[in-house]
XYZ file of C-alpha atoms in Angstrom:
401
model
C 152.478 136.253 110.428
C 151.271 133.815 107.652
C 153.857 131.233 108.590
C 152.046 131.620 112.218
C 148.805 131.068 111.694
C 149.066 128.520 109.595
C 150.946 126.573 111.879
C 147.935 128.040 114.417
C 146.006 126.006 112.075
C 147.681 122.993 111.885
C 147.638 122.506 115.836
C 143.298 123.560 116.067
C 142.945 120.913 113.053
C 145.809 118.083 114.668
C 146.963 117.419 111.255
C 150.787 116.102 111.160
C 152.592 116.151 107.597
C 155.662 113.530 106.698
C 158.894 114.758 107.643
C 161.521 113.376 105.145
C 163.602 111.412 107.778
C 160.429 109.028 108.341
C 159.750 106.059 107.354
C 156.383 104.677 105.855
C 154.914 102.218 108.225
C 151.470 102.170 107.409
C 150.342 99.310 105.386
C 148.304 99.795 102.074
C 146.135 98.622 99.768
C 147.606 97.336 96.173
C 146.137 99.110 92.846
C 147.680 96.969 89.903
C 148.423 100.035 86.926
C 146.926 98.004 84.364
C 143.865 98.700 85.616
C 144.566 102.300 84.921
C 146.060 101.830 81.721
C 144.707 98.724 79.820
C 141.326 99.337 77.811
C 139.843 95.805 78.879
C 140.110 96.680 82.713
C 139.145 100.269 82.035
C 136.217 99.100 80.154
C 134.580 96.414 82.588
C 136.098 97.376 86.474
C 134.439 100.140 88.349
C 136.309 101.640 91.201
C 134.462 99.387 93.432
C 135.615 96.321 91.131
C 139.284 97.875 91.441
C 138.490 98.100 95.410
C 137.312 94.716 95.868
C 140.352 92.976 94.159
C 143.034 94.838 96.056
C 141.166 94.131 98.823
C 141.078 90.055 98.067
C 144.408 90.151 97.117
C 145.425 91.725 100.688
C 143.452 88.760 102.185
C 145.242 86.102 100.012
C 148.601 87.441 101.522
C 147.417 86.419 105.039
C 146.550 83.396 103.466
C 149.971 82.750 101.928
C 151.246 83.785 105.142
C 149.509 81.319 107.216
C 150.776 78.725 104.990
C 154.415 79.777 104.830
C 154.354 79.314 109.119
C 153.261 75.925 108.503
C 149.519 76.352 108.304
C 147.619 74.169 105.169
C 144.978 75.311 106.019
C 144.643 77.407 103.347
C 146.606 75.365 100.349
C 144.514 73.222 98.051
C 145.607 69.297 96.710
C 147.048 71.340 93.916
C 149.044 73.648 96.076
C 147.094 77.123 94.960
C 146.381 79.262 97.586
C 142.741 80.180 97.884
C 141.159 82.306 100.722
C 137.665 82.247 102.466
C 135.605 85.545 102.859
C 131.985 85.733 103.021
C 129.939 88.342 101.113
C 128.510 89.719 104.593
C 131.757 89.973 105.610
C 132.547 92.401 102.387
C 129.555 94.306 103.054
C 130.846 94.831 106.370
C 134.414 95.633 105.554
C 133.928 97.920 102.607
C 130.912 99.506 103.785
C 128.357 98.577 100.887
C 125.079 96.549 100.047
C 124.671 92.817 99.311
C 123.501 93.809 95.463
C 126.731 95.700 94.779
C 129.039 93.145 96.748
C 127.245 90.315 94.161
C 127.833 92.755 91.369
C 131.479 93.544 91.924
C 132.039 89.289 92.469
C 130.527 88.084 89.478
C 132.430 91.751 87.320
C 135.646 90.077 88.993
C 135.084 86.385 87.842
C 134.131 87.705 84.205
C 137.476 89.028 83.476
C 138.586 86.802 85.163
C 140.179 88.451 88.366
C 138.459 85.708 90.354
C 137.480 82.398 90.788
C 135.518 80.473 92.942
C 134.737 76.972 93.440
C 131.607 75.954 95.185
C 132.158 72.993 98.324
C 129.048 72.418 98.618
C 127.153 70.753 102.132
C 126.560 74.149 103.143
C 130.711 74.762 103.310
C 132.350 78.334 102.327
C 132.888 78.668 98.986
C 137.076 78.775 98.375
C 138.110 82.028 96.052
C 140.866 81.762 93.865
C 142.905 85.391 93.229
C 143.968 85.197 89.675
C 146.700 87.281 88.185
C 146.253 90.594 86.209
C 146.881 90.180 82.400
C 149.410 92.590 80.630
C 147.422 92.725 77.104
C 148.728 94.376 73.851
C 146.302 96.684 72.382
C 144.988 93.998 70.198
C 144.735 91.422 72.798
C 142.535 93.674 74.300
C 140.395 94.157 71.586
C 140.035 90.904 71.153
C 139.173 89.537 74.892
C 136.317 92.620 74.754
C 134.995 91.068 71.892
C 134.689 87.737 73.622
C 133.311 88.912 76.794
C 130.907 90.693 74.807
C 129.995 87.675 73.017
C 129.633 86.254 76.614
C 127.722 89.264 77.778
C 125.387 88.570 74.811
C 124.475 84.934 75.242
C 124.045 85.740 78.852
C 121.215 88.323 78.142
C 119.943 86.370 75.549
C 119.239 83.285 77.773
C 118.371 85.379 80.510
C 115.804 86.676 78.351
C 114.800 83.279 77.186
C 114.689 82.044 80.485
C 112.286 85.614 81.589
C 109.773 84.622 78.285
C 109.410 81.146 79.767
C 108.784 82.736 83.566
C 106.440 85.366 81.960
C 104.524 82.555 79.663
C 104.536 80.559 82.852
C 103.089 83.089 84.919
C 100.782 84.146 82.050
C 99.230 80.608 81.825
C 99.324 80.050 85.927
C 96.862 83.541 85.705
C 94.932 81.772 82.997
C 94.617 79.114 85.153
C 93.494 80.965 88.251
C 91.350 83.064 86.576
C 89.250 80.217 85.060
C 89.004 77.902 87.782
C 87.922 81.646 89.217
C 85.478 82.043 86.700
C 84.043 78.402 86.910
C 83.546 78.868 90.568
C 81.792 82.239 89.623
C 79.285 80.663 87.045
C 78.892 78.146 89.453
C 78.014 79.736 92.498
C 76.106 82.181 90.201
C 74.147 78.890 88.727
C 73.644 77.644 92.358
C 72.130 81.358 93.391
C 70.182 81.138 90.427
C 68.606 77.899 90.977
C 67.777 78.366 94.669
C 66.155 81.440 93.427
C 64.335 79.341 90.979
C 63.479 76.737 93.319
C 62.184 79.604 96.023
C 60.236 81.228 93.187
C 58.673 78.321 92.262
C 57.580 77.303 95.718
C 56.001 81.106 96.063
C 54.549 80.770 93.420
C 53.437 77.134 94.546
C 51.906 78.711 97.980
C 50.667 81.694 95.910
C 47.760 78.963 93.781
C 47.969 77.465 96.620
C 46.254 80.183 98.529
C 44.308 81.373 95.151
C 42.930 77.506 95.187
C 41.807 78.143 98.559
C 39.966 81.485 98.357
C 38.402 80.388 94.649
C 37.463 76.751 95.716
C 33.505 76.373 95.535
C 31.664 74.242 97.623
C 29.803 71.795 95.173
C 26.659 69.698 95.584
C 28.204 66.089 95.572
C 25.061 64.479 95.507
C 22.854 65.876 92.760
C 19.384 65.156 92.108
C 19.215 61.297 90.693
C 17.035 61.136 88.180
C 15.824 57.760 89.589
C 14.101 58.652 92.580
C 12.598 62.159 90.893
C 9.078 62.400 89.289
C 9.886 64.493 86.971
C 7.374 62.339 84.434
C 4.316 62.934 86.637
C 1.763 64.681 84.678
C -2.037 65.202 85.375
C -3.073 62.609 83.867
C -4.611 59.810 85.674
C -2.478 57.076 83.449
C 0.685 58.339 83.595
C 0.363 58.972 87.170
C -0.058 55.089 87.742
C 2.736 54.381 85.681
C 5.104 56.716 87.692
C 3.574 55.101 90.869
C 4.207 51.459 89.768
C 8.102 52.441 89.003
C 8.212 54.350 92.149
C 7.220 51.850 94.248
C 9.662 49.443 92.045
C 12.800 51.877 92.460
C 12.573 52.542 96.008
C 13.853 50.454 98.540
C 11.572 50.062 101.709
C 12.447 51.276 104.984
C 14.827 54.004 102.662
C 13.896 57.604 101.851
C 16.062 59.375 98.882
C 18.475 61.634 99.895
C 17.428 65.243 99.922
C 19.229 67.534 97.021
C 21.974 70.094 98.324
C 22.230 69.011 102.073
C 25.073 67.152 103.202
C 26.351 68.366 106.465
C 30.075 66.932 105.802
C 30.386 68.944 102.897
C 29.057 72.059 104.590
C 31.792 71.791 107.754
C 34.130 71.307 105.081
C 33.488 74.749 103.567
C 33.375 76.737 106.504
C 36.548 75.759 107.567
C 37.925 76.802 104.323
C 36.095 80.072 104.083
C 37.963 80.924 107.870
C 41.107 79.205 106.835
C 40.452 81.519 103.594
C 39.399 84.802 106.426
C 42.790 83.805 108.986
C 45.244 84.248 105.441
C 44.074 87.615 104.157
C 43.915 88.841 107.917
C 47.395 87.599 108.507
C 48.764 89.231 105.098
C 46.944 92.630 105.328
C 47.982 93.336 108.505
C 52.255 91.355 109.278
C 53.378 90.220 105.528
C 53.265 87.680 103.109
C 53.526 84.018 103.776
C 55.369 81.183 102.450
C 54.918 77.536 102.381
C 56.351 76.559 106.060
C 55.033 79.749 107.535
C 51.340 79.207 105.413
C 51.495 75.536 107.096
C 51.859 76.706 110.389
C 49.455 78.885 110.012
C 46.922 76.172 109.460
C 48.093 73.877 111.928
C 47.488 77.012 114.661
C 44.120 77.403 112.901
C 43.111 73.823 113.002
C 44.041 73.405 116.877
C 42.955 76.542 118.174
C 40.017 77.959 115.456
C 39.164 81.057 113.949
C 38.303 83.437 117.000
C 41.349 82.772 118.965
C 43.675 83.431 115.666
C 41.833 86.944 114.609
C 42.984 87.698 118.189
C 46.214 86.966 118.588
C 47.074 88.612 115.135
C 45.166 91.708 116.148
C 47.061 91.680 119.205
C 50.376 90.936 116.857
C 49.687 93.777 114.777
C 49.331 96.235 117.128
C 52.733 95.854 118.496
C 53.935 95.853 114.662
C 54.728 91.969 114.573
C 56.175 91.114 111.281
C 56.913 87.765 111.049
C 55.265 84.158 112.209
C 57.854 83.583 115.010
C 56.504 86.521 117.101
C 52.707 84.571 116.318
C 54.433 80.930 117.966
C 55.805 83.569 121.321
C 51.935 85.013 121.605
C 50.561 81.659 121.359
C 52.833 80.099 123.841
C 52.441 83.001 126.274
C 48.476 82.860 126.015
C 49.354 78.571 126.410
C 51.089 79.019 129.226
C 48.790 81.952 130.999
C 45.802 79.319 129.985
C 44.169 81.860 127.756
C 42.683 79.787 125.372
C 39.443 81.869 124.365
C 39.078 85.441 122.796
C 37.597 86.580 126.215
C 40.163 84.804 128.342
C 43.099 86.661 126.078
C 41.270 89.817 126.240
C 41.820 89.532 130.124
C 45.047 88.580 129.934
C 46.207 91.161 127.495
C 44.307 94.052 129.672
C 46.108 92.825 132.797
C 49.249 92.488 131.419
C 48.846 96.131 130.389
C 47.928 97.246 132.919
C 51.310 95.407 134.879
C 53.522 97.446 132.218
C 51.932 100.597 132.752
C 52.588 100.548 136.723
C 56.122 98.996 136.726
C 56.948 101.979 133.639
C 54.701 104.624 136.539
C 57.043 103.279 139.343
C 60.231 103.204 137.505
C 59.669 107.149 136.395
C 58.362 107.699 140.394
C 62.105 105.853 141.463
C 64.357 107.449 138.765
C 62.288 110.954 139.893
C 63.497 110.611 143.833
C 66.712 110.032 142.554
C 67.159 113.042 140.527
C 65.652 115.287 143.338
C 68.243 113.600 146.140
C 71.365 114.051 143.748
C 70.617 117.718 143.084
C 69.783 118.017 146.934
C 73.682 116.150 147.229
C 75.201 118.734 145.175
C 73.252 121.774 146.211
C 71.962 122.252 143.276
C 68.192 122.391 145.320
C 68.203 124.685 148.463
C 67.129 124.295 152.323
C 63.916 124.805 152.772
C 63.310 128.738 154.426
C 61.909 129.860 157.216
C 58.201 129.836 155.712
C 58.547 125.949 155.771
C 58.771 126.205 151.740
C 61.679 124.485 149.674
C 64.256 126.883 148.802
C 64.327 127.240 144.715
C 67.696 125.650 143.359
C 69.668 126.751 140.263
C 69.077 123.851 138.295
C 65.591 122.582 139.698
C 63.616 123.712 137.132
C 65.961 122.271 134.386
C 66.822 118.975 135.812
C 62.993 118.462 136.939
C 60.941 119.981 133.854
């Protein structure tokens, strides 16, 4: 019963044994033993090393083959053999990554398993299989302590050569973080002065405005001295000696100019008092000014005086206007409607009004029809009964409150 099932096995599982009349047909990989046994190779091959180089060496005989039918292909001027096989191609065949295929090639050519010799103008490199070393005990010893000497220099300039990368890098960031830096302080010292320079010209329109609500209107023709008689007494002589020099100082056909009354000077401060009235109004009620806006503030003044300016910024402030562009839109609306008095903009503001108010009534009367003819679509308001009264819908009340 054992003998049967496993037999029963063998057949479910279609495994097939060697019977000793067969022959071996299949073809095989080559392990060299000193791999096994030699304490260099044990030392320095992993089983992936051990795999590669049977592996070459397999690929070399088709190589040699090729050449013994006639073939050069594959011969060098020095009659060695070499073979071509591409490190994708070893991924492929053995079934592992591009690090460890690098790995295992450059194990190989330190022992010296391996050589290859670079062609160059983007031609495959040629690989040379060398032959496995039978090494005493001693020779052993000795080649590990030269391809650890190898090993050594190798790290050591690898490490020299990762010092010089890292002081490279190091300095590149040193670089890039100044030239960082210098833009920094730079765009930090251009903020800073075009703060400076827009402080200074607020605080330029600030006097400026100061100057203009502190200025005092001064008498620029005081009394002269040489047309006053401020010598005349009642005495009968010194009142002929003050007539003789009056009649000597003053010029016939000229009277003396009369003491604080100049109308030039008296235009001039009225229009800085309103100028003075049209600031503070325009501050209290929209926002501070600065120098363009303060000049254009003026030149409105100047063109279209005080009254029609204490209008429109009443009228700005009321809609919560907080700049001077909505103050150009007014005055080019009140411009182009010809408003160009207080009582001509009070007309035009009340009938403009009054416009809003019946296209906002109409537009609530519209959207109102509409609401009442959807719910009517969807049934949502009845038929009217039999009384001749609309028939309460569901959702009348709600969608009409």
């Amino acid at each position: 019963m054992k003998h049967t099932g496993f037999f029963d096995e063998l057949s479910k599982r279609s495994l097939e044994f060697y019977r000793k009349e067969e022959e071996l047909k299949e073809q095989f990989l080559q392990l060299p033993r000193q791999f096994y046994e030699c304490e260099f190779y044990r030392r320095y091959l992993t089983p992936t090393d051990r795999e590669l180089y049977s592996f070459l060496k397999d690929r070399m005989f088709l190589s040699q083959k090729t050449t013994a039918d006639g073939d050069p292909t594959f011969v060098d001027e020095n009659g060695y053999i070499f073979l071509v096989f591409s490190r994708e191609e070893v991924m492929d065949r053995l079934g592992i990554s591009k690090p460890t295929v690098v790995a295992s090639f450059k194990k190989l050519s330190l022992v010296g398993l391996i050589y290859e010799r670079r062609m160059g103008n983007r031609r495959a490199n040629r690989i040379y299989v060398c032959k496995v070393r039978y090494m005493t005990k001693e020779e052993a010893i000795k080649e590990i302590e030269e391809t650890e000497a190898i090993l050594h220099a190798s790290d050591k300039k690898k490490k020299l050569k990762s010092r010089k990368l890292t002081s490279e890098n190091e300095k590149l960031k040193s670089e890039k973080l100044t030239s960082e830096t210098e833009a920094l302080r730079s765009k930090k010292l251009t903020s800073e002065t075009e703060g400076l320079k827009s402080k200074k010209l607020t605080s330029e329109s600030t006097l400026r405005l100061k100057k203009l609500t502190s200025i005092e209107v001064k008498n620029f023709y005081p009394i002269n001295t040489e047309y006053s008689n401020t010598e005349i007494s009642s005495s009968s002589s010194t009142l002929a000696g003050d007539s003789q020099f009056l009649s000597d100082k003053i010029t016939p056909g000229i009277s003396p100019p009369a003491a604080n009354l100049h109308p030039t000077i008296s235009a001039g401060a009225e229009e800085v008092q309103d100028d003075n009235e049209i600031v503070k109004l325009y501050e209290d009620n929209i926002g501070q000014l600065n120098p363009v806006s303060l000049d254009k503030l003026m030149t409105y003044c100047k063109e279209h005086g005080k009254d029609f300016m204490i209008a429109v910024i009443d009228y700005a402030a009321s809609n919560n206007a907080r700049s001077i562009t909505y103050i150009d839109n007014v005055i080019e609306n009140l411009a182009r409607a010809g408003a160009n008095t207080p009582e001509k903009i009070a007309v035009h503001l009340a009938k403009y009004r009054n416009e809003r108010k019946q296209a906002r009534e109409a537009w609530r009367q519209n959207r109102h029809i509409k609401q009442k003819q959807h719910l009517k679509v969807y049934g949502m308001v009845g038929d009217k009964q039999g009384d001749g009264k609309p028939k309460p819908g569901k959702y009348e009340d709600f969608y009409l409150s």
